[in-house]
Short mmCIF file of C-alpha atoms in Angstrom, two decimals:
data_model
loop_
_atom_site.label_atom_id
_atom_site.label_comp_id
_atom_site.label_asym_id
_atom_site.label_seq_id
_atom_site.Cartn_x
_atom_site.Cartn_y
_atom_site.Cartn_z
CA MET A 1 27.05 -32.80 38.01
CA LYS A 2 27.26 -32.49 34.44
CA THR A 3 23.48 -34.41 33.71
CA LEU A 4 22.13 -31.13 36.39
CA THR A 5 23.76 -28.49 34.07
CA VAL A 6 23.32 -29.06 31.25
CA SER A 7 19.62 -29.68 32.31
CA ALA A 8 19.39 -26.15 33.36
CA LEU A 9 21.41 -25.04 30.75
CA VAL A 10 18.95 -26.56 28.16
CA CYS A 11 16.12 -25.11 30.27
CA ALA A 12 17.27 -21.39 30.44
CA MET A 13 17.67 -21.40 26.52
CA ILE A 14 14.12 -22.52 26.25
CA ALA A 15 12.92 -19.55 28.41
CA LEU A 16 14.85 -17.94 26.78
CA THR A 17 13.62 -18.95 23.36
CA GLN A 18 9.61 -18.40 24.17
CA ALA A 19 10.36 -14.92 26.70
CA ALA A 20 12.38 -13.85 22.29
CA ALA A 21 9.03 -15.00 20.35
CA GLU A 22 6.39 -13.76 23.20
CA SER A 23 8.42 -10.35 22.55
CA ASP A 24 8.43 -10.76 18.85
CA GLN A 25 4.65 -11.50 19.24
CA VAL A 26 3.78 -7.98 20.84
CA ASN A 27 5.89 -6.23 18.31
CA THR A 28 4.12 -7.56 14.91
CA GLY A 29 1.09 -4.99 15.82
CA MET A 30 3.47 -1.88 15.55
CA CYS A 31 4.19 -0.37 11.66
CA CYS A 32 7.88 0.53 11.91
CA SER A 33 8.96 4.46 12.02
CA ASP A 34 7.93 6.47 8.63
CA TRP A 35 4.91 4.21 8.43
CA THR A 36 1.53 4.18 10.26
CA GLU A 37 -1.02 1.36 11.00
CA VAL A 38 -4.08 1.59 9.23
CA ASN A 39 -6.95 -1.44 9.93
CA GLY A 40 -4.52 -3.67 10.74
CA ARG A 41 -1.48 -2.60 7.68
CA CYS A 42 1.31 -0.55 7.45
CA PHE A 43 0.87 2.11 5.04
CA ARG A 44 4.04 5.02 3.82
CA TYR A 45 3.59 8.14 2.09
CA ILE A 46 6.49 8.48 -0.70
CA PRO A 47 6.80 12.08 -1.74
CA THR A 48 9.11 10.97 -5.39
CA PRO A 49 7.36 11.50 -8.03
CA MET A 50 7.57 8.06 -10.03
CA THR A 51 6.24 5.54 -13.12
CA TRP A 52 3.78 3.28 -11.71
CA ALA A 53 6.19 0.00 -11.81
CA THR A 54 9.21 2.38 -10.45
CA ALA A 55 6.61 3.22 -7.87
CA GLU A 56 6.15 -0.22 -7.36
CA LYS A 57 9.60 -1.45 -7.46
CA ASN A 58 10.39 1.37 -4.77
CA CYS A 59 7.97 -0.21 -2.19
CA VAL A 60 9.17 -3.75 -2.57
CA ILE A 61 12.74 -2.44 -2.08
CA LEU A 62 10.48 -1.26 1.66
CA GLY A 63 9.31 -4.81 2.32
CA GLY A 64 5.89 -4.35 0.79
CA ASN A 65 3.68 -2.86 -2.86
CA LEU A 66 1.78 0.40 -3.95
CA ALA A 67 -1.09 0.13 -1.36
CA SER A 68 -4.11 -1.88 -2.27
CA VAL A 69 -7.47 0.05 -0.31
CA HIS A 70 -10.49 -2.27 0.52
CA ASN A 71 -13.03 -0.17 2.03
CA ILE A 72 -14.16 3.16 2.81
CA LEU A 73 -12.29 3.60 6.33
CA GLU A 74 -9.07 2.55 5.03
CA TYR A 75 -8.74 4.84 2.40
CA GLN A 76 -9.70 7.57 4.48
CA GLY A 77 -7.17 6.51 6.59
CA ILE A 78 -4.59 6.55 3.64
CA GLN A 79 -5.96 10.04 2.38
CA LYS A 80 -5.14 11.42 6.17
CA ILE A 81 -1.44 10.54 6.13
CA ILE A 82 -1.37 11.79 2.44
CA LEU A 83 -2.46 14.87 3.84
CA ASP A 84 -0.41 15.23 7.19
CA ASN A 85 2.64 14.80 5.12
CA THR A 86 1.77 17.70 1.99
CA LYS A 87 -1.22 19.61 4.04
CA GLU A 88 -3.25 18.21 0.52
CA ASN A 89 -4.44 15.90 -0.96
CA LYS A 90 -2.12 15.49 -3.50
CA SER A 91 -3.07 12.83 -5.97
CA CYS A 92 -1.12 9.24 -5.87
CA TRP A 93 -0.83 5.72 -7.34
CA ILE A 94 -2.40 3.14 -5.19
CA GLY A 95 -1.53 -0.27 -6.48
CA GLY A 96 -4.61 -1.05 -9.04
CA SER A 97 -3.43 -1.90 -12.15
CA ASP A 98 -5.29 -2.83 -15.79
CA ALA A 99 -2.32 -3.68 -17.29
CA GLU A 100 -2.71 -7.08 -18.03
CA GLU A 101 -6.30 -7.14 -19.17
CA GLU A 102 -8.49 -4.87 -20.12
CA LYS A 103 -11.44 -3.77 -16.97
CA LYS A 104 -9.79 -6.64 -15.04
CA TRP A 105 -8.79 -3.97 -11.93
CA PHE A 106 -6.08 -6.00 -9.45
CA TRP A 107 -3.65 -4.74 -6.83
CA SER A 108 -0.02 -5.07 -6.92
CA ASP A 109 -0.27 -7.06 -3.43
CA GLY A 110 -2.05 -10.08 -4.60
CA THR A 111 -5.25 -9.08 -2.48
CA LEU A 112 -8.92 -9.09 -4.13
CA PHE A 113 -9.98 -6.39 -6.05
CA ASN A 114 -12.92 -6.27 -3.95
CA TYR A 115 -13.51 -1.87 -3.36
CA SER A 116 -13.32 0.86 -5.47
CA ASN A 117 -13.98 4.77 -5.48
CA TRP A 118 -13.89 5.16 -8.69
CA CYS A 119 -14.54 9.32 -10.03
CA ALA A 120 -17.51 9.99 -12.63
CA ARG A 121 -17.51 8.51 -15.49
CA GLU A 122 -14.06 6.54 -14.31
CA PRO A 123 -11.93 4.69 -15.50
CA ASN A 124 -12.30 5.83 -19.39
CA ASN A 125 -8.67 4.51 -20.53
CA TRP A 126 -8.74 7.98 -22.40
CA GLU A 127 -6.83 7.01 -25.49
CA GLY A 128 -6.64 3.18 -25.28
CA ASN A 129 -3.41 3.24 -22.34
CA GLN A 130 -4.53 4.06 -18.65
CA ASP A 131 -4.06 0.70 -17.31
CA CYS A 132 -2.62 2.35 -13.37
CA ILE A 133 -5.23 3.72 -10.80
CA GLN A 134 -4.02 7.69 -9.20
CA MET A 135 -6.19 8.41 -5.46
CA ASN A 136 -7.23 11.63 -5.21
CA TYR A 137 -8.07 12.88 -8.55
CA ARG A 138 -7.91 16.60 -9.25
CA GLY A 139 -7.56 16.67 -5.14
CA GLY A 140 -11.07 14.61 -5.06
CA ASN A 141 -11.43 11.87 -3.16
CA CYS A 142 -11.71 9.77 -6.01
CA TRP A 143 -9.97 7.77 -8.53
CA ASP A 144 -8.44 8.10 -11.67
CA ASP A 145 -7.66 5.13 -14.24
CA LEU A 146 -4.38 6.98 -16.15
CA ARG A 147 -1.44 5.77 -18.00
CA CYS A 148 1.45 4.19 -16.09
CA ILE A 149 3.90 6.23 -17.20
CA SER A 150 3.38 9.51 -15.55
CA LEU A 151 5.10 9.89 -13.05
CA ARG A 152 3.31 10.61 -9.69
CA PRO A 153 3.91 10.11 -5.61
CA SER A 154 2.90 7.23 -4.49
CA VAL A 155 1.66 5.08 -1.32
CA CYS A 156 3.33 1.72 0.10
CA VAL A 157 1.51 -1.13 1.94
CA LYS A 158 2.60 -3.84 4.40
CA ARG A 159 1.60 -6.69 6.49
CA VAL A 160 1.98 -5.78 10.09
#
């Protein structure tokens, strides 16, 4: 009788564990509140102006990084998030930087820098110290390199 009871308990535990795992898999496709899904990743607009480094640290605390952008549809999705939050195409930090080596751009989340949307004559490294990317430069649809100590709102990204 003990063997039957123990076996029943083990079977019940296995079934509950599998049900919990399946439930977790169902939830992996959704972003938490304050985050918006775009192209299979979660993005969040942060309205507080910060330096690029402080914005990156803030995104890490929230479980992500400053946003990387990999195609025009993703970029337009991020722009919509900013527009929905601010009612304008506000300039914001995203996760691109060439601070390690000039003209060698990388994303702070470690993904491949395989897409860019630079404004005309950008990046120009004005006065030799513009190493971070702001998007929606002058309310437009393009990127500008800017001094990383400048204060900007930001957009974070995290994997679903």
